[in-house]
XYZ file of C-alpha atoms in Angstrom:
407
model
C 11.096 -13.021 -31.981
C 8.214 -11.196 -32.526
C 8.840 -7.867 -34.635
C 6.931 -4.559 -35.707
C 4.001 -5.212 -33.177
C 2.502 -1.734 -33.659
C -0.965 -0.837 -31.826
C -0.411 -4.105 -30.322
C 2.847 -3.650 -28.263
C 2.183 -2.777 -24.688
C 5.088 -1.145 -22.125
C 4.354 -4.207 -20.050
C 6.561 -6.163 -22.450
C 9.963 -4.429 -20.534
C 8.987 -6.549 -17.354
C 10.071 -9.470 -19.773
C 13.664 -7.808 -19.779
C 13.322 -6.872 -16.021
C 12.338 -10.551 -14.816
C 15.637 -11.772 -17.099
C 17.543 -9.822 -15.816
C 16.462 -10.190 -12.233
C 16.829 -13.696 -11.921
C 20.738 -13.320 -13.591
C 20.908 -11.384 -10.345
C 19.036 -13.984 -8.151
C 22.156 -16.380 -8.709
C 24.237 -14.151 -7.924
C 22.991 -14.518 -4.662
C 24.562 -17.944 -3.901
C 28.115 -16.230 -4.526
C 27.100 -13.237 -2.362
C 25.882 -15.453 0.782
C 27.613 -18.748 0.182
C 31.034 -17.573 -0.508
C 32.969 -15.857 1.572
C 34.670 -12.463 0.703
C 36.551 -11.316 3.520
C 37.259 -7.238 3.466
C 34.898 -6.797 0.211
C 30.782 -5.948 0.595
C 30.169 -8.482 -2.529
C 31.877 -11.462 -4.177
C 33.801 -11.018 -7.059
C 36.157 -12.952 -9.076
C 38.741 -13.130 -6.981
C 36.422 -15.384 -4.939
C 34.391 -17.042 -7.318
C 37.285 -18.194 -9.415
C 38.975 -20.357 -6.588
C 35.706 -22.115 -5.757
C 35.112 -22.771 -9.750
C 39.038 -24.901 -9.971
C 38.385 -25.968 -6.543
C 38.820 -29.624 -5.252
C 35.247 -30.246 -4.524
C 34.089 -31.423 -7.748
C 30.145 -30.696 -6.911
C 30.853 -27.237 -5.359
C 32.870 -26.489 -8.684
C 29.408 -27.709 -11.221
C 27.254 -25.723 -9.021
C 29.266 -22.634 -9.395
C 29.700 -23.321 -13.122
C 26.013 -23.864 -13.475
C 25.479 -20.834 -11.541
C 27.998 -19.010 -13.267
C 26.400 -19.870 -16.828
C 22.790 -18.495 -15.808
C 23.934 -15.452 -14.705
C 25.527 -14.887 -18.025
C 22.225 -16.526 -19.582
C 19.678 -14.214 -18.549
C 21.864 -11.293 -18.672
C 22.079 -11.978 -22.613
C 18.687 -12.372 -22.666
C 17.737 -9.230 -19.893
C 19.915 -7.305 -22.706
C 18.173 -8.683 -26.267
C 14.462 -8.241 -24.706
C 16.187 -4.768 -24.092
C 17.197 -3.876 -27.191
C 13.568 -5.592 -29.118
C 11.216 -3.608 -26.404
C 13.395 -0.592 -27.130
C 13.011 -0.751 -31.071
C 8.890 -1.790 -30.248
C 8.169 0.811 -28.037
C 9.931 3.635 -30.584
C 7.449 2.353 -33.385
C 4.459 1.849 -30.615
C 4.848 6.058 -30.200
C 4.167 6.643 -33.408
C 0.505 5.085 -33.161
C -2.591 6.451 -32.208
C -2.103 3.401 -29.717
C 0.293 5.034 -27.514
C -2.172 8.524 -27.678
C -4.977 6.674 -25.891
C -2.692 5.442 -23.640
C -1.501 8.856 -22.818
C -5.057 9.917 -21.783
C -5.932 6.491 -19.757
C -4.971 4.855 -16.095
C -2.574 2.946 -18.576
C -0.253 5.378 -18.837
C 1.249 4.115 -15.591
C 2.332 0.702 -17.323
C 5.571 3.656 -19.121
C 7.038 3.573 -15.575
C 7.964 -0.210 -16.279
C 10.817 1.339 -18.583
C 12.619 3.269 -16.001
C 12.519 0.420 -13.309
C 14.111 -2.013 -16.284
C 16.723 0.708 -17.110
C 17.756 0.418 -12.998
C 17.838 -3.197 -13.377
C 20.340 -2.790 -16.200
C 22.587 -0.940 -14.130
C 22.239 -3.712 -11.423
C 23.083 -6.489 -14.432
C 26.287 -4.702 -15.550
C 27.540 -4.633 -12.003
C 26.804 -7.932 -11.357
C 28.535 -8.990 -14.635
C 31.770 -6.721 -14.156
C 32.338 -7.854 -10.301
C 31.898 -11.706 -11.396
C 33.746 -12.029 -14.491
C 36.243 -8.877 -14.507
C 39.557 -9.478 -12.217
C 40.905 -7.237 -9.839
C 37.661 -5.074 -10.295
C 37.252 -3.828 -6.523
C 41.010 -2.290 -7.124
C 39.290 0.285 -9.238
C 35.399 0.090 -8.532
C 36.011 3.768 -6.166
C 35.958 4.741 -10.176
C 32.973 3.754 -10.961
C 30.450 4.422 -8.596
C 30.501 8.045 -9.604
C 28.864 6.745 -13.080
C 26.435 4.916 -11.078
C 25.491 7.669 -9.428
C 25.058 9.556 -12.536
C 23.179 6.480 -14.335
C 20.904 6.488 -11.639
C 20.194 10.002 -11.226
C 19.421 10.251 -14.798
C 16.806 7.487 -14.767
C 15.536 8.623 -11.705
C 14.770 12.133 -13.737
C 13.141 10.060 -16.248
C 10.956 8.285 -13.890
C 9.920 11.748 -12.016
C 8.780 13.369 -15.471
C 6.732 10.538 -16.714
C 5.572 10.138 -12.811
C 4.678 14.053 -12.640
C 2.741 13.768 -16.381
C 0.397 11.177 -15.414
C 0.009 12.050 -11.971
C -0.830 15.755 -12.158
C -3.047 14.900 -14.822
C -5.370 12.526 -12.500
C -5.050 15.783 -10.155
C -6.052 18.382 -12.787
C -8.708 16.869 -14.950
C -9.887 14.447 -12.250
C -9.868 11.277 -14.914
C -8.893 8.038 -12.941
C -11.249 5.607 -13.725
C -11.943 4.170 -10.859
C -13.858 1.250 -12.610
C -10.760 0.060 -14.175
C -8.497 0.861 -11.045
C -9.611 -2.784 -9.559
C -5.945 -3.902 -9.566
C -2.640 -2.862 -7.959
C -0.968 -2.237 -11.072
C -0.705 1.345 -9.859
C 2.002 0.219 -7.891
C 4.461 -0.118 -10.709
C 5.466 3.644 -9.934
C 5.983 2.598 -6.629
C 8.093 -0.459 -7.871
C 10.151 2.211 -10.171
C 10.733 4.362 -7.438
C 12.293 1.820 -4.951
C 14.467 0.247 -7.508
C 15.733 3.439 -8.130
C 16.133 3.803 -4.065
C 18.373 0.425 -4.056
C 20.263 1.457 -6.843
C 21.646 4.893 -5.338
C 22.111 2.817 -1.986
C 24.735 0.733 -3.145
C 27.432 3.071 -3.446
C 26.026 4.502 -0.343
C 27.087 0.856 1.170
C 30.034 0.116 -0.943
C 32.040 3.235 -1.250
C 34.545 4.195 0.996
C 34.553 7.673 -0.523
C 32.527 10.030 1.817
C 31.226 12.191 -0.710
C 29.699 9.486 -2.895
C 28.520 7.571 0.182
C 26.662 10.435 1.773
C 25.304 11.383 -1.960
C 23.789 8.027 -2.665
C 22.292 7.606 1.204
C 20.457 10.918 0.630
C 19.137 10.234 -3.045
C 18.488 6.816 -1.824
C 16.185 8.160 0.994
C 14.810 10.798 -1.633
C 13.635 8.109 -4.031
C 12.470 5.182 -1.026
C 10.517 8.024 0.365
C 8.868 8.605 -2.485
C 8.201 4.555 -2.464
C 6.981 4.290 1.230
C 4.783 7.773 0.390
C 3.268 6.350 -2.726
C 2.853 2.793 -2.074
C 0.028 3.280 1.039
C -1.486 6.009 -1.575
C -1.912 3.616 -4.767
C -2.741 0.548 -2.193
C -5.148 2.181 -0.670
C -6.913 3.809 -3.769
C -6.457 0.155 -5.806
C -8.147 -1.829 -2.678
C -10.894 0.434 -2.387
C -11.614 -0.527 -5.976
C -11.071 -4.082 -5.433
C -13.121 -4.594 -2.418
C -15.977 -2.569 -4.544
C -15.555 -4.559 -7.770
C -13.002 -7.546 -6.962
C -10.147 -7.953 -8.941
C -9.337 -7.169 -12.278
C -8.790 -10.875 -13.818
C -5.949 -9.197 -16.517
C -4.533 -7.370 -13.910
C -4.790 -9.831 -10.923
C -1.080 -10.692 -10.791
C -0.372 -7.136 -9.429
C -1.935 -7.960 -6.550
C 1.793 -9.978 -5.884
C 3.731 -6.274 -6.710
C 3.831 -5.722 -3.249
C 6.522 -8.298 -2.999
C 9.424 -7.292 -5.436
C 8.457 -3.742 -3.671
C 9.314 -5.032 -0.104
C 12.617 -6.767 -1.551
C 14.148 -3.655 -2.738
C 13.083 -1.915 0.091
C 14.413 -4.380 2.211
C 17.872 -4.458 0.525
C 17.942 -0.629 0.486
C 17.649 -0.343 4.306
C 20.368 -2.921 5.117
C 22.560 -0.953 2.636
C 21.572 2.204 3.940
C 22.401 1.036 7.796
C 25.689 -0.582 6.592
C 27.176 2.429 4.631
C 25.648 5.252 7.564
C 27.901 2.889 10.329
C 30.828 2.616 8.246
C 31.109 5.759 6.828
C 29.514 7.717 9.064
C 29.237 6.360 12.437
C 32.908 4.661 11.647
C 31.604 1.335 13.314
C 32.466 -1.396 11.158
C 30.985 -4.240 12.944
C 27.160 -3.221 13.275
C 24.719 -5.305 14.664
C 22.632 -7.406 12.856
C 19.709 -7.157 15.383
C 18.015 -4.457 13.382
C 18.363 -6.086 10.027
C 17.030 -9.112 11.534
C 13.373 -7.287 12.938
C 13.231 -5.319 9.944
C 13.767 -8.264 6.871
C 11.609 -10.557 9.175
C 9.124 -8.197 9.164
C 9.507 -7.406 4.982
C 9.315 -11.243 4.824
C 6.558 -12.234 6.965
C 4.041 -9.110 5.166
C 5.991 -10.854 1.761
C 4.490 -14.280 2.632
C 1.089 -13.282 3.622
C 0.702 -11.286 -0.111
C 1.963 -14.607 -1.711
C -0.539 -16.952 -0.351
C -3.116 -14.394 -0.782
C -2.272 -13.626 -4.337
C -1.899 -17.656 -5.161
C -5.664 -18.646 -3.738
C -6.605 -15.667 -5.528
C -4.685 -15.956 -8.935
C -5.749 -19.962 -9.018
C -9.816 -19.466 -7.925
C -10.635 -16.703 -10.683
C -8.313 -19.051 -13.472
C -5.680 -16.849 -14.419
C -2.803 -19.463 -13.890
C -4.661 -21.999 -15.770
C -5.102 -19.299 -18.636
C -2.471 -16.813 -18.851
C 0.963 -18.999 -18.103
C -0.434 -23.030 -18.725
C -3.115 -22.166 -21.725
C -3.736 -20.264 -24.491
C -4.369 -17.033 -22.917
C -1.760 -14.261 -24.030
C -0.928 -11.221 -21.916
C 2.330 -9.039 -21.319
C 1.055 -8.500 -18.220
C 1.731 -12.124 -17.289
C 6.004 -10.754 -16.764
C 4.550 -9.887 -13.936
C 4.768 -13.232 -11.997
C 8.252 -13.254 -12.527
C 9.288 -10.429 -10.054
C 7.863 -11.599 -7.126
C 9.265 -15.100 -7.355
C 12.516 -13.406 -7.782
C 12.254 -10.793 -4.918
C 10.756 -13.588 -2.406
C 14.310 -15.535 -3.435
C 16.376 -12.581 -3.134
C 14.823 -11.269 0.206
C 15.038 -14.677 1.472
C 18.869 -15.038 1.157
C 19.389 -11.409 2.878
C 16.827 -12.912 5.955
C 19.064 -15.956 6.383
C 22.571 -14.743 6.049
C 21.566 -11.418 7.944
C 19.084 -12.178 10.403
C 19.952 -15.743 11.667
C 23.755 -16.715 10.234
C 24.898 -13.005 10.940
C 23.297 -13.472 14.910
C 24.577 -16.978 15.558
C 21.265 -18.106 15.190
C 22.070 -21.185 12.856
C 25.794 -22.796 12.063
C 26.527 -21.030 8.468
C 26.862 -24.322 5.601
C 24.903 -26.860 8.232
C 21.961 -28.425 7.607
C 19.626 -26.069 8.976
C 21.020 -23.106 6.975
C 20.430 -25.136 3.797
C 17.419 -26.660 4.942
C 16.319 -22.624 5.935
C 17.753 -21.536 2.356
C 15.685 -24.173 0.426
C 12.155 -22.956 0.162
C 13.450 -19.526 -1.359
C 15.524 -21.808 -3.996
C 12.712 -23.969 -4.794
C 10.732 -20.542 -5.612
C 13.530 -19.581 -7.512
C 13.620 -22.161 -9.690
C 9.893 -22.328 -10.086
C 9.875 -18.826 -11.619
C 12.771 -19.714 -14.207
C 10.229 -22.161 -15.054
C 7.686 -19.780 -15.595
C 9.512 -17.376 -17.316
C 10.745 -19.627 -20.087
C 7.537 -20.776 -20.725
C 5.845 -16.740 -20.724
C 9.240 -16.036 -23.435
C 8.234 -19.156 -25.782
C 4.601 -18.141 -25.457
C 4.392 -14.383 -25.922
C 7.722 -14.270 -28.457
C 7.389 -16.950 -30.813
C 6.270 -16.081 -34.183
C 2.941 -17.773 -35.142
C 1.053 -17.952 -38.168
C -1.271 -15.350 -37.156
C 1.002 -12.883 -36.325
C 1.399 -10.196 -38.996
C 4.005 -7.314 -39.148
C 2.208 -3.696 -38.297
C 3.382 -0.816 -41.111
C 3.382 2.544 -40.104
C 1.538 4.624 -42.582
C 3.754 7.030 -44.450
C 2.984 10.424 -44.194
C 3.052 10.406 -40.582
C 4.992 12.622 -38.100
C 7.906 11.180 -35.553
């Protein structure tokens, strides 16, 4: 990999971490929805293990294969970690990172806090899969998720409040260079942070902990809901004035990975208030079903919209099949993996969960397909954006840090 990129480095490179470790999570999704785990809000080993030495020789590959990308792009989620990490303490001590301080760019730091929730999501994904007899002591840890979560979500308010009371003070968003959504990676922070704290709002059968992370949840979605109709509004007004920002057009798909978490943080939020609170603990799905058809249907209209728009003005052609280099490009990856994600929450919980559709016929895989097919489009992508944007080249020189200088 690329090292000591200096001036050059850009906070957009941590999307590279988040869409690893993102679609480790998206096939994770086949165990949560296709196995069953009876008494338990997730599959874990206990459930995975029997399919894996099962008779069915084709259901045992798949859940091998399965099994083997989750642990792939968590590996890799964890080393772009580590080298954006390392880049982003040497891009600080440029007079890169200054400008950036003083420009609409500084929104692109809030991509660090929404990878640092995704991290959290990849550990528990790894620990419930390949850890046995986890759920006998998982009570345990959702206090130090919690706590991991609360202290990224401070993180994310303080570089939130810099920038933000800045544009209010001094009055210095350029509009001109606001013709993109991009924006609406604060947004994108916030919400992961939301779904984060609503999991052991779900999960835990601890009331305490429950009612903490349904209130911090609802803190941090509000914040989302607040913010997103704020920085769609202000980026559409430029866009409609100037039309899109070609380097920026693929946030015009942001919406997307935004709806997802959402998504998942209401039906969390609605199972853990009836459990815990409302002691029902049969719900009905009817809700779940309006609102992820809903999330879904305004998902589908952003993704043809931003496809006709990202193929007319070239940026596919450029930025992920030519020679055109950009870390903004990570961006594709989210939405492919949100629309796959979503998707597997709309069929289990808004036509399987109703006795819509016959759960393992033809129609539920038939239903399921589409969201796989995106799925594995985007694993596509993103291995070609990682060979592209990583690999060394003969052009690429190390950046040295002058001595002398401070930090």
């Amino acid at each position: 990999m690329k090292k000591n990129l200096g001036e050059s480095y850009n906070p957009l490179y941590f999307l590279a971490a988040l869409g690893s470790g993102g679609l480790g999570v998206s096939f994770f999704m086949y165990f949560m929805f296709l196995i069953k785990h009876p008494g338990r809000p997730m599959a874990n080993f206990e459930h995975i293990f029997p399919v894996l030495t099962g008779d069915n020789l084709l259901v045992s590959i798949l859940t091998g294969a399965a099994l083997l990308l989750i642990l792939i792009f968590a590996y890799k989620h964890f080393r772009l970690l580590a080298w954006n990490v390392r880049e982003y303490r040497i891009f600080k001590r440029t007079a890169a990172y200054q400008k950036l301080k003083s420009s609409n760019a500084e929104v692109t730091l809030m991509a660090i806090p929404l990878t640092l929730g995704m991290t959290i999501n990849v550990l528990f994904i790894l620990a419930g899969v390949f850890v046995p007899n986890l759920w006998n002591y998982v009570e345990y840890m959702f206090p130090f998720a919690l706590l991991g979560f609360f202290a990224i979500g401070v993180y994310a308010m303080v570089l939130f409040k810099n920038y933000f009371t800045r544009f209010i003070l001094n009055g210095d968003l350029d509009f001109v260079q606001n013709n993109n959504l991009s924006h609406m990676l604060t947004v994108f922070a916030f919400a992961m942070i939301a779904v984060g704290f609503a999991a052991p709002a779900a999960m835990s059968h601890t009331l305490a902990i429950s009612v903490i992370g349904t209130v911090m949840s609802i803190f941090f979605g509000s914040i989302a809901f607040l913010l997103m109709f704020l920085k769609m509004t202000l980026g559409f007004k430029s866009i409609f004035k100037q039309g899109i920002d070609k380097a920026g057009s693929p946030s015009i798909w942001m919406a997307i990975p935004i709806l997802t978490l959402l998504g998942i943080t209401f039906v969390r939020l609605y199972s853990g208030i009836n459990h815990n609170l409302l002691h029902i603990q049969e719900p009905s799905a009817i809700p779940l079903f309006v609102v992820l058809t809903i999330f879904v249907s305004i998902q589908v209209m952003f993704g043809l919209i931003g496809y006709t728009v990202l193929s007319k003005n070239g940026y596919f052609n450029e930025m992920t099949k030519g020679k055109g280099k950009s870390p903004g490009s990570f961006s594709l990856i989210c939405p492919g993996v949100a629309f796959m994600v979503l998707g597997m929450f709309f069929v289990h919980w808004g036509f399987v969960k109703t006795g819509v559709i016959t759960p393992f016929s033809i129609v539920h895989y038939v239903m399921l397909a589409p969201f796989v097919l995106v799925q594995l489009k985007t694993m596509q992508v993103l291995l070609r954006l990682n060979k592209k944007l990583f690999s060394k080249t003969k052009e690429d020189a190390p950046f040295v840090i002058p001595t002398g200088t401070n930090n």
